[in-house]
Coordinates of C-alpha atoms in Angstrom, one line a residue:
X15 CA -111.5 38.5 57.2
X16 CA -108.9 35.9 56.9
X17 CA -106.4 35.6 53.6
X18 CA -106.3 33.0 51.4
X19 CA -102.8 31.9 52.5
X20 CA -103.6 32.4 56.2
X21 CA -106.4 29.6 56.4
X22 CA -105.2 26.5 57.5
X23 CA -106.1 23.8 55.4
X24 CA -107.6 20.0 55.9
X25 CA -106.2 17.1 54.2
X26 CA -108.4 17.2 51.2
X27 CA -106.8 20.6 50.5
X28 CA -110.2 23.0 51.8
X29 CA -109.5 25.6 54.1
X30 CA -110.8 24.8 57.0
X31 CA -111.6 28.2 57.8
X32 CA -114.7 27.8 55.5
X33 CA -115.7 24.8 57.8
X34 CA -116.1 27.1 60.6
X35 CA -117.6 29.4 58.9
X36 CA -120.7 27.1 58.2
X37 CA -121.0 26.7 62.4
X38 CA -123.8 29.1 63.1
X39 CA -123.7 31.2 65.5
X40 CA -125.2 30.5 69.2
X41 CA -128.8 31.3 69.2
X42 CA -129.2 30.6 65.6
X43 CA -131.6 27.7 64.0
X44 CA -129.4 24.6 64.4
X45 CA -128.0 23.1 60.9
X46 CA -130.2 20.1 59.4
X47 CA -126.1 18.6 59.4
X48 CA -125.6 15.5 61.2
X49 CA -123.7 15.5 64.7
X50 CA -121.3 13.2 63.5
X51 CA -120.1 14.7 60.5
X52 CA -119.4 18.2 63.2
X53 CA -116.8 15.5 65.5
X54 CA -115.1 14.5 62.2
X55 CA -114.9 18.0 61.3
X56 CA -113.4 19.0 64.9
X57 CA -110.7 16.4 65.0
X58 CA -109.9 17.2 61.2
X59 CA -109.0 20.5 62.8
X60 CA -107.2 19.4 66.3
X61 CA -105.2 17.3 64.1
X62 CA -103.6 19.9 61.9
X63 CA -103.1 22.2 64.6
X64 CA -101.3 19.6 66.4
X65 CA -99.4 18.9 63.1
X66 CA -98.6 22.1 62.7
X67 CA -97.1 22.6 66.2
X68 CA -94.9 19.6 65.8
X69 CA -93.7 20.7 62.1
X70 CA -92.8 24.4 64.1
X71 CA -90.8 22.3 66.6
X72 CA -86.7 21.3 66.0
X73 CA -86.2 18.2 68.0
X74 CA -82.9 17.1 66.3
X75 CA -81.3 19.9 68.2
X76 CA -77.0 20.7 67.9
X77 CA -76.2 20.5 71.6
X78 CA -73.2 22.8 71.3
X79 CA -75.2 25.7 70.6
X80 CA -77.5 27.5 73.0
X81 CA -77.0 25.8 75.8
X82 CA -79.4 26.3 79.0
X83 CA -82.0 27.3 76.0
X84 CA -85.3 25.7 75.8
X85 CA -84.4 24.2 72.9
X86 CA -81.4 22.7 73.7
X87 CA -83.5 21.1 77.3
X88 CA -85.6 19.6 74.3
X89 CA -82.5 18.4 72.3
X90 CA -81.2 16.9 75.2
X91 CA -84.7 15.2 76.3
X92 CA -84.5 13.6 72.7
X93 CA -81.0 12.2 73.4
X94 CA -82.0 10.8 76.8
X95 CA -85.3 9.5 75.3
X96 CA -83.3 7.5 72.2
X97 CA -80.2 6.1 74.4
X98 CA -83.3 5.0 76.7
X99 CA -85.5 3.3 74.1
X100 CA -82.2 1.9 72.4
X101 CA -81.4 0.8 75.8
X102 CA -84.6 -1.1 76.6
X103 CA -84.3 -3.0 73.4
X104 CA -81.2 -4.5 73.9
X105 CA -81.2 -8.6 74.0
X106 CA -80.3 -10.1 76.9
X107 CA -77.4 -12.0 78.2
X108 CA -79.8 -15.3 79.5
X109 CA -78.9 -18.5 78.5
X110 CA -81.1 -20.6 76.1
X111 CA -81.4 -24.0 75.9
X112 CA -79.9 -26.1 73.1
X113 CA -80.3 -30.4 73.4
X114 CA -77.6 -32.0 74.8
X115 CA -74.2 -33.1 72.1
X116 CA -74.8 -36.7 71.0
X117 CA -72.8 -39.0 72.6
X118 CA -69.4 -40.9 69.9
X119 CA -68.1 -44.0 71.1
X120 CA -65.1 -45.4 69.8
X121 CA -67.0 -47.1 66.7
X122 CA -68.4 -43.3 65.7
X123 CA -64.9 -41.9 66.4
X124 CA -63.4 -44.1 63.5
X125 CA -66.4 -43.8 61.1
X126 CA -65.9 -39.8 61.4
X127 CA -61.4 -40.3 61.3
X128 CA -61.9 -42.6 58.0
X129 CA -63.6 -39.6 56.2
X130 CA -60.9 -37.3 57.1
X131 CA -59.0 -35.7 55.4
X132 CA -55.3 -35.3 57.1
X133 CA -51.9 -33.8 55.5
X134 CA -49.0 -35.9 55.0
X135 CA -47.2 -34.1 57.6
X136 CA -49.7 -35.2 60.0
X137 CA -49.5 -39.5 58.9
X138 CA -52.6 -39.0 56.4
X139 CA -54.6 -41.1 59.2
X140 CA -57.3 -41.1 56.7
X141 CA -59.9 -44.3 54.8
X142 CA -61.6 -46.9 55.7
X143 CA -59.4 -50.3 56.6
X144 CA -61.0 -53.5 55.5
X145 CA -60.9 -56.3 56.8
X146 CA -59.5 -59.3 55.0
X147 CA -61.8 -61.7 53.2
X148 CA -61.4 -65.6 52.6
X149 CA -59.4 -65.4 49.5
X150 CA -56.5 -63.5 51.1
X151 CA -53.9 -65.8 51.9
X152 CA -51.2 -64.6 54.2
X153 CA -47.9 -64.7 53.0
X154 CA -45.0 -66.0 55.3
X155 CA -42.2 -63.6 53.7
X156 CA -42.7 -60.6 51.3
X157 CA -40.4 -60.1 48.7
X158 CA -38.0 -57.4 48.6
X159 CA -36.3 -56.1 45.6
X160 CA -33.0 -57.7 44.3
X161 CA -31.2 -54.5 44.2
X162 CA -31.7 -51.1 45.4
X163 CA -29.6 -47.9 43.7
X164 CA -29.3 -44.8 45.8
X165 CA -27.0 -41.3 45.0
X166 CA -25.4 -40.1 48.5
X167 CA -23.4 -36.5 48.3
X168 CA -20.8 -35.9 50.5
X169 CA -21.1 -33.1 52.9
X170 CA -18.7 -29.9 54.1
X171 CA -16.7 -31.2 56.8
X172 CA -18.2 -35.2 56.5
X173 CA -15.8 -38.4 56.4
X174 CA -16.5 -40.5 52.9
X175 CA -17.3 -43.8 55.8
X176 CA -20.6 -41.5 57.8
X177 CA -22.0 -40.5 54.2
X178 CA -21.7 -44.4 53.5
X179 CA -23.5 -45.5 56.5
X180 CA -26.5 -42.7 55.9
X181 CA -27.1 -44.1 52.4
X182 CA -27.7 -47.4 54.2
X183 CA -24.6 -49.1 53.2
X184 CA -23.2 -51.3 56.9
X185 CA -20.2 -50.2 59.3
X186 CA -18.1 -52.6 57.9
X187 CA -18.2 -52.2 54.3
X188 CA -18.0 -48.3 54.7
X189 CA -15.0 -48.6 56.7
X190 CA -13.6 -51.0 54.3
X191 CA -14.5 -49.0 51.5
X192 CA -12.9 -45.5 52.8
X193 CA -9.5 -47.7 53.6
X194 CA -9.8 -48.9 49.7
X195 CA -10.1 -45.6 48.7
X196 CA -7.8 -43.7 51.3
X197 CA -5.0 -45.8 49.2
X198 CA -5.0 -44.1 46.0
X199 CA -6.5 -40.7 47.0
X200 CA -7.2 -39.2 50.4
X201 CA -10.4 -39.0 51.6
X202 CA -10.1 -35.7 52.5
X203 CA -9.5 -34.2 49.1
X204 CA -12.4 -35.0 47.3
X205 CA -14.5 -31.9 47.1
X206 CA -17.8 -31.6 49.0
X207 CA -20.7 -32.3 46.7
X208 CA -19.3 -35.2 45.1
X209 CA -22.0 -37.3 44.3
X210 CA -21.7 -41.2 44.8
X211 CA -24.1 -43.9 43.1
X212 CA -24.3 -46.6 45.5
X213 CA -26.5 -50.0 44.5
X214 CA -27.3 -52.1 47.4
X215 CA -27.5 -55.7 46.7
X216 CA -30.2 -58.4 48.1
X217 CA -30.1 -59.2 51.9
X218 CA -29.5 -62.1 53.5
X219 CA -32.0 -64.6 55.1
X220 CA -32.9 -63.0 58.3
X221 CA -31.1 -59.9 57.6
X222 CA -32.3 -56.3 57.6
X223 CA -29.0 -54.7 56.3
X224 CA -28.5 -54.8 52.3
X225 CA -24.5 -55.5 51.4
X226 CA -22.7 -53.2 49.2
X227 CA -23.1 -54.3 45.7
X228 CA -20.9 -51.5 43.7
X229 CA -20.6 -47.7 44.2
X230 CA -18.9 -45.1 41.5
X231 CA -17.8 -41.5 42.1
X232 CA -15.5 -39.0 40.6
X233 CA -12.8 -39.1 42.7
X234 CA -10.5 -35.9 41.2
X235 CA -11.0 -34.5 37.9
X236 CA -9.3 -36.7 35.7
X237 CA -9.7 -40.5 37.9
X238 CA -12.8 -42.2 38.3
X239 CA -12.9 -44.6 41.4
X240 CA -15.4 -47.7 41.2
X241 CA -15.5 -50.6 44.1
X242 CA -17.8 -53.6 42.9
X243 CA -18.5 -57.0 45.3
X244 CA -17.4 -60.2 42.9
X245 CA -16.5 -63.7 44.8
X246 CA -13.5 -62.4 46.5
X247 CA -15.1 -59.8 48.1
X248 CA -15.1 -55.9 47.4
X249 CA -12.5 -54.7 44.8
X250 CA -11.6 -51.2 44.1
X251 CA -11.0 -50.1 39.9
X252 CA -9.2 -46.9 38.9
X253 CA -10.4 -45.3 35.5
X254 CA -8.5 -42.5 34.5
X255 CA -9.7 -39.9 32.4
X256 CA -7.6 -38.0 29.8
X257 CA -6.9 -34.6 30.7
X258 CA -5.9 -31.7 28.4
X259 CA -4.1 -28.9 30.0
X260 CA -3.5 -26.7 26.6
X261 CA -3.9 -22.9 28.2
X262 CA -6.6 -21.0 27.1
X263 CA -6.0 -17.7 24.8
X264 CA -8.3 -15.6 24.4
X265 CA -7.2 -12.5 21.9
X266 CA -9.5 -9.5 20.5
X267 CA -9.9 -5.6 19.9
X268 CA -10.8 -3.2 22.6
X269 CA -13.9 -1.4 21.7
X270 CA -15.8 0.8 24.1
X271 CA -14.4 -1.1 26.9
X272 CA -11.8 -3.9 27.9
X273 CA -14.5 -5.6 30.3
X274 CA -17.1 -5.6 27.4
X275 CA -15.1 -6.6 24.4
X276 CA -13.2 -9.4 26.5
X277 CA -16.5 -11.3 27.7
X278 CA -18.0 -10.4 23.6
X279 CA -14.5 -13.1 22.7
X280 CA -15.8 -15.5 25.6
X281 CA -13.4 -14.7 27.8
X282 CA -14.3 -16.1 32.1
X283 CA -15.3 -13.1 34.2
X284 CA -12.7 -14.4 36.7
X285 CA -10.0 -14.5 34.1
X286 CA -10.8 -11.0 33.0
X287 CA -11.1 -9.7 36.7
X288 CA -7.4 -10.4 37.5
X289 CA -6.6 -9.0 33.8
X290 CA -7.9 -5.9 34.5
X291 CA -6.0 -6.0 38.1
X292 CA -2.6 -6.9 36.5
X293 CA -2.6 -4.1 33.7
X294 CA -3.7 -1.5 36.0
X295 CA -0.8 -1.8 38.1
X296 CA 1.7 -1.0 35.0
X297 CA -0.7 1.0 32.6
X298 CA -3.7 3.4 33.8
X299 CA -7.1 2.2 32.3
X300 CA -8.1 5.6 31.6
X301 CA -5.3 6.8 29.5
X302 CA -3.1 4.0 28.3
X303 CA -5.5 1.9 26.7
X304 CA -7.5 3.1 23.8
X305 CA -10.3 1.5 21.0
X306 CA -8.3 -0.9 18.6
X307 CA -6.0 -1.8 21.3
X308 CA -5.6 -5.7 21.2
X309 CA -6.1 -7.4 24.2
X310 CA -4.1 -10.6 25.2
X311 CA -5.3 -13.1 27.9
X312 CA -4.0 -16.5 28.6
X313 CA -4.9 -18.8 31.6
X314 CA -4.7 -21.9 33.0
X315 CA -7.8 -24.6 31.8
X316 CA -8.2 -27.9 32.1
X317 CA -10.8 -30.4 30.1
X318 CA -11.5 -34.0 30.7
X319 CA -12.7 -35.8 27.6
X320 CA -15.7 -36.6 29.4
X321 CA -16.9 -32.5 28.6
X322 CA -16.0 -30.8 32.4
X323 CA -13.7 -28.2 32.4
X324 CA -11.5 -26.0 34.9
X325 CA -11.0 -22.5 34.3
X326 CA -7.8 -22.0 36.4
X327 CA -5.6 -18.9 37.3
X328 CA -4.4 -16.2 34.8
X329 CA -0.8 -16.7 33.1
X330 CA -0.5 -13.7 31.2
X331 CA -1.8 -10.2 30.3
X332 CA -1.1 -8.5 27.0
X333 CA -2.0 -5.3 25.5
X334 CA -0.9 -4.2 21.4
X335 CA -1.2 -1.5 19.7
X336 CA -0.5 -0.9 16.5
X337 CA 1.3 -5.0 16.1
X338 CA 3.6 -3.1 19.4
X339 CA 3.6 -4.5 23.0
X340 CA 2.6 -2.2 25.2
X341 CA 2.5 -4.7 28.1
X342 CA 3.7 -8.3 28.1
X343 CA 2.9 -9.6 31.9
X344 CA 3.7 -13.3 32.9
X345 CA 2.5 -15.0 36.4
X346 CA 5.7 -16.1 38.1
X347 CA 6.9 -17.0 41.5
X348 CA 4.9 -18.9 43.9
X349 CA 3.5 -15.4 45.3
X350 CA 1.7 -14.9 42.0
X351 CA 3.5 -11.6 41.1
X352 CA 3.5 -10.5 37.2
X353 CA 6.9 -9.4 35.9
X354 CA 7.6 -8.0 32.3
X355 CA 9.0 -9.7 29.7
X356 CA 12.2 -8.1 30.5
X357 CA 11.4 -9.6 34.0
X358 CA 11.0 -6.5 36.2
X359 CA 7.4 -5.9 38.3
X360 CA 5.5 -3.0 39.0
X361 CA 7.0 -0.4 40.9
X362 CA 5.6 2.1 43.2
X363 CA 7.5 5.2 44.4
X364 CA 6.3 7.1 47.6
X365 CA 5.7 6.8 51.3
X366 CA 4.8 3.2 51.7
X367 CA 2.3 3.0 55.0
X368 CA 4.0 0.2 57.3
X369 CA 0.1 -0.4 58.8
X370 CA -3.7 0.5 57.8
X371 CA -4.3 3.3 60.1
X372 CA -3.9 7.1 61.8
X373 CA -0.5 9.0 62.7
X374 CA -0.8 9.7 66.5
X375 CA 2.7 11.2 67.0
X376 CA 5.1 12.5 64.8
X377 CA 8.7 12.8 64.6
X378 CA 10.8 15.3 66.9
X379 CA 10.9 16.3 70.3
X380 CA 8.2 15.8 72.8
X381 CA 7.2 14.7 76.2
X382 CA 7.4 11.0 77.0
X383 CA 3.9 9.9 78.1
X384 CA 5.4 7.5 80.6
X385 CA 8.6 9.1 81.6
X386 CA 6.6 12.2 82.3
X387 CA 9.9 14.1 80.3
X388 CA 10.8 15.5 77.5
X389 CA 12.8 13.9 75.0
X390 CA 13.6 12.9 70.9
X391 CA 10.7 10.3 69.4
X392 CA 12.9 9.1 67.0
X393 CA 10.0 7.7 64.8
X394 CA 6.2 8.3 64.1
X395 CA 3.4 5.8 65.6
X396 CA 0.0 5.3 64.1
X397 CA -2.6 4.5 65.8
X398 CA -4.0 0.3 64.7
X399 CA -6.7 -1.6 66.3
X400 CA -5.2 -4.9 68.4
X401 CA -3.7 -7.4 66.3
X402 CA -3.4 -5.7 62.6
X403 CA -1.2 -6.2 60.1
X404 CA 2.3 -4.5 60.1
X405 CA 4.1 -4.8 56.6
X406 CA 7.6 -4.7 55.2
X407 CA 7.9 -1.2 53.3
X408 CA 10.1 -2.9 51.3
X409 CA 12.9 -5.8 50.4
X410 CA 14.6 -6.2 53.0
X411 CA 17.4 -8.7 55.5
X412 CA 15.8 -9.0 59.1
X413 CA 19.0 -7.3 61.2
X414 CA 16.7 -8.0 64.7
X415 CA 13.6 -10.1 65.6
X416 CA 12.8 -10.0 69.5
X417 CA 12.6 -8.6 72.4
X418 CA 14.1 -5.0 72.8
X419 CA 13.5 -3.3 75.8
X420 CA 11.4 -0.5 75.8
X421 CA 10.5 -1.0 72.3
X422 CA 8.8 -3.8 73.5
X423 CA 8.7 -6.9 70.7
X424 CA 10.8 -4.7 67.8
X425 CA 11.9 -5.8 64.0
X426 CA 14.2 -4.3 62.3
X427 CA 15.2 -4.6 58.6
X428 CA 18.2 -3.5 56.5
X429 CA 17.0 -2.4 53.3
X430 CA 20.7 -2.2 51.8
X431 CA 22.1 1.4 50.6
X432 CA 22.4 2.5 54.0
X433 CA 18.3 2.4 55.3
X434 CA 16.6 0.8 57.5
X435 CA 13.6 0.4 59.2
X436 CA 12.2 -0.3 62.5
X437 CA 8.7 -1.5 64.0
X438 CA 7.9 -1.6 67.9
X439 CA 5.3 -2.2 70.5
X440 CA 4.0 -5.6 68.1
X441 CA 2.0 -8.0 70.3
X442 CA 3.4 -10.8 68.0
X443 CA 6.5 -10.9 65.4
X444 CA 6.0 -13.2 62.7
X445 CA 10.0 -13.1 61.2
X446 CA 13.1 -14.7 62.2
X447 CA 16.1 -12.5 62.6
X448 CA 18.8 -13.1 59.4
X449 CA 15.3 -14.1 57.2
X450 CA 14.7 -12.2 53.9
X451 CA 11.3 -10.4 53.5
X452 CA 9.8 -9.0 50.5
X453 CA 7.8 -5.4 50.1
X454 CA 4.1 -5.7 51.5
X455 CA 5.0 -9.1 53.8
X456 CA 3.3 -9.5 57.2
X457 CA 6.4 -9.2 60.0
X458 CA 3.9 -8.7 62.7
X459 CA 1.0 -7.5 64.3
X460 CA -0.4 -4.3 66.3
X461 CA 0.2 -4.7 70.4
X462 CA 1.1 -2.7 73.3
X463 CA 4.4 -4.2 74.8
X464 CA 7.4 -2.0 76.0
X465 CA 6.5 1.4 77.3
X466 CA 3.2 1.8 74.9
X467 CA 0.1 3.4 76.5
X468 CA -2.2 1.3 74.3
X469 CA -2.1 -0.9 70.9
X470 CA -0.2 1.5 68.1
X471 CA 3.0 1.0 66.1
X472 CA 6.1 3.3 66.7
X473 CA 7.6 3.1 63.3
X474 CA 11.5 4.4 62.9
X475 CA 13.5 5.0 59.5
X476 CA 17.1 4.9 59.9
X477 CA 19.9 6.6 57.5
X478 CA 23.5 4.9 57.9
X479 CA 22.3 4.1 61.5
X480 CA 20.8 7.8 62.4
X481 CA 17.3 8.2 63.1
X482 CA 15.7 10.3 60.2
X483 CA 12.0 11.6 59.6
X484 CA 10.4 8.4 57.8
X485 CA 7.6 11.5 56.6
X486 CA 10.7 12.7 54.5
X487 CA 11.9 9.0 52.4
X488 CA 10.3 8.1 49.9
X489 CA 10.6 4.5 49.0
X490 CA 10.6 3.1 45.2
X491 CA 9.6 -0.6 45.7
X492 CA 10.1 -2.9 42.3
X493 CA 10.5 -6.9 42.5
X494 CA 12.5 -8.6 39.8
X495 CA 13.2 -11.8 38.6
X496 CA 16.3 -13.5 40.2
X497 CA 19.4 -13.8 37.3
X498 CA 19.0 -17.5 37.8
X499 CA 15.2 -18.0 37.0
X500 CA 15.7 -15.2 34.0
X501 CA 16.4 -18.0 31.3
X502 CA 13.6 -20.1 32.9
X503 CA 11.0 -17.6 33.1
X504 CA 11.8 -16.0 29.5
X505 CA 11.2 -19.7 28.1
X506 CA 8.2 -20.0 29.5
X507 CA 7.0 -16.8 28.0
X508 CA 7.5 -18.0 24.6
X509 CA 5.9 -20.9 24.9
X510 CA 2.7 -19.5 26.0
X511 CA 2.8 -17.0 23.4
X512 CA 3.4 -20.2 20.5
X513 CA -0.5 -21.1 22.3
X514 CA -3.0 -20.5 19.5
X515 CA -5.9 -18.6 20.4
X516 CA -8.9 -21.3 20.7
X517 CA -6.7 -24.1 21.0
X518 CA -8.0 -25.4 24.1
X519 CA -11.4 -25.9 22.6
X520 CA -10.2 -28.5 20.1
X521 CA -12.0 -31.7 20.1
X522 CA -10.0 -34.5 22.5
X523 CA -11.6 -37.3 20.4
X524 CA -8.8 -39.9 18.5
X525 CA -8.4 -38.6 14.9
X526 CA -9.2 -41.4 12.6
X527 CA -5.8 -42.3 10.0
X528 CA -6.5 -41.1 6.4
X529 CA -6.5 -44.0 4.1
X530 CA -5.1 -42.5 0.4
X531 CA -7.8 -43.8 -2.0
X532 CA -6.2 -45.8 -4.9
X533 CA -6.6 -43.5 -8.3
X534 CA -9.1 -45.7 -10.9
X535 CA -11.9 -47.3 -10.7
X536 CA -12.6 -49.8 -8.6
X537 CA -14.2 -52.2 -11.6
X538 CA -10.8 -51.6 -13.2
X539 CA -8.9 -52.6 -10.3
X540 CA -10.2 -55.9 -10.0
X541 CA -9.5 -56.5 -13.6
X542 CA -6.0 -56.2 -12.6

């Protein structure tokens, strides 16, 4: 007998094993039931067994596994059967018909450009044009404008006459305007960017070009140049501007740091920049100056009394403590070197380097790279790129400038007490022999002349005329004040210090006399 859970089962949930069961068997009386209902019963049952064959089936099958199996033959038959079927119902590539593009003559080509819409780059070529109607009249001249005012800005590296020209002022009054002006300043000192209001008057009948009418600029900080056209022609009008030059003071304590406390007092960053430069070489920032220090900066400024100002150079750097100086530096000289008030500069002690670069060859015997011998190298070279630098290591007299055989183009300086120094091989000396040069001055530049193997600098220190080590000297360098300029410069240093910090901010307008009101009243002095 079958189980329960072994029958197969129909679609309305009956076994169907029970529906076989009811078949009598051959040679039995046939069933009153109707031969239709036994086909609907028979497919019933094909169906699920077919169902149930294709439920006990995997045709999604993993192709890497079990290959050569029957199931992976069927996997494979389902791959070939999709790409097939996928294959067949791709569209095709055949053309289809579309009606032909209406044909735009020149009438439709306009209609469609009016509606346009076009950027300005590309002439906006857009709108409809309209004719004109009866009532227009044409005119037989339009009107221009009586004057025209235009701002022009001269250029880096432009002539005054060109910028003229550009702004649409003619040939002829831009020349004769740059000779006007070339007459009290030269053209070539007024600064790029100066702005210049031109006003062009009315042309002339049949005329194109509008003449000159006036033009105004700002010439140099304290003149104003105007040129105007009146009966006689173009005439040129200076307007000078008053110009304080009071120095600007600046004084305050040193809190957590100079930089900080000296732009807190409204000191210029520029001002306080070469400050700081100018005490470090006489007093170290890190230990020298403390909190509560008072700071001391004066430099050069200029004010128009139109409100522009010019911050200028510094003058002089001061550090107190305690109401004590501790430095008192003052800008003098046309090299810009600071000197103290007793007028001596900084000095540096140690070996001064003649040129930015390597020692290749020091001092003592050795074999000549030319000669192909062995002999003294009375000096050191370092090693420079082509064309640097070579310095004085100190003040000097030029004793030789020139050519010096195998030394190639050679300077040598007398530094007094009984040194001197030497510099060979340059590719170009830049001192005269009998000239004077100070510590740190250019006296040439790196080369390779006389017997040099490529661009270095044979440097040679000489003690009463013997060659010594120049590794072994070391050099003190300090500038002073000539005895002659001493009075001078000391003067000067008093009279910036009589400055009053915040001076150069007072107004520049005319003060207005006081007039002393009469005591009384004013009924009682007509009574009188």
């Amino acid at each position: 007998m079958f189980k329960p859970r072994d029958l197969a089962q129909d679609d309305y949930g009956a076994p169907l094993g029970a529906a076989i069961a009811l078949v009598p068997p051959m040679g039995a009386a046939a069933s009153p039931a109707k031969p239709r209902s036994r086909l609907l019963q028979r497919i019933k049952a094909r169906h699920a067994a077919a169902r149930t064959a294709l439920d006990s089936s995997d045709w999604a099958v993993d192709l890497a596994e079990d290959i050569g199996s029957a199931d992976w033959f069927r996997g494979l038959a389902t791959m070939v059967a999709l790409g097939a079927l996928a294959v067949s119902m791709a569209p095709s590539d055949v053309l289809l018909p579309t009606a032909p593009a209406t044909a735009i003559d020149a009438v439709a080509r306009d209609e469609f450009r009016s509606q346009m819409i076009q950027p300005i780059a590309l002439g906006s070529d857009s709108g409809r044009r309209m004719g004109a109607g009866p009532a227009v009249v044409p005119l037989t001249s339009a009107p221009q404008r009586t004057a025209v005012q235009v701002t022009a800005t001269l250029g880096q590296g432009d002539s005054f006459a060109r910028m003229l020209e550009r702004a649409g002022v003619g040939a002829g009054d831009a020349a004769q305007v740059e000779r006007m002006i070339a007459g009290v300043v030269s053209p070539a000192t007024i600064a790029p960017g100066t702005r210049v209001d031109i006003t062009l008057g009315q042309p002339a009948d049949g005329e194109s070009l509008r003449p000159l009418a006036k033009l105004a600029f700002r010439a140099r900080f304290d003149l104003d140049l105007s040129v105007e056209r009146g009966s006689s022609g173009l005439a040129l009008s200076q307007h000078p501007i008053r110009i304080d030059t009071t120095p600007l003071r600046i004084r305050g304590t040193v809190g957590a740091g100079i930089y900080r406390s000296a732009r807190a007092a409204g000191a210029p960053i520029e001002a306080i920049q070469q400050y700081l430069q100018v005490i470090d070489q006489h007093l170290s920032l890190d230990t020298e100056v403390a909190p509560g220090d008072t700071f001391d900066i004066i430099v050069a400024y200029r004010r128009s009394a139109s409100g522009e100002t010019q911050v200028g150079e510094l003058l002089y750097a001061g550090l107190e403590r305690g109401g004590r100086p501790q430095a008192q530096l003052l800008r003098w000289g046309g090299d810009g070197q600071f000197f103290e008030a007793s007028g001596m500069g900084a000095q540096r002690t140690g070996l001064i380097m003649p040129v930015v670069g390597r020692i290749t060859s020091s001092f003592g015997a050795r074999r000549h790279p030319i000669l192909g011998y062995t002999r003294m190298h009375a000096g050191i070279d370092f090693g420079a790129g082509y064309g640097s630098p070579i310095y004085a290591v100190g003040d000097a007299m030029v004793d030789f400038s020139g050519w010096h055989g195998g030394h190639g183009n050679y300077v040598r300086l007398n530094h007094g007490g009984g040194y001197g120094t030497g510099y060979a091989h340059m590719s170009r000396i830049a001192v005269s022999s009998g000239s004077r040069v100070r510590a740190g001055q250019v006296i040439g530049y790196v080369g390779s002349t006389g017997l040099s193997t490529g661009p270095h600098l044979h440097y040679e220190l000489y003690k009463n005329g013997r060659p010594v080590n120049p590794l072994s000297v070391r050099f003190t360098v300090s500038q002073q004040v000539d005895a002659a300029e001493l009075a001078a410069f000391k003067k000067k240093l008093a009279d910036l210090k009589q400055v009053a910090p915040g001076a150069a901010t007072a107004s520049l307008a005319p003060r207005q006399a006081v007039i002393a009101s009469a005591s009384g009243r004013e009924i009682d002095r007509l009574g009188d």
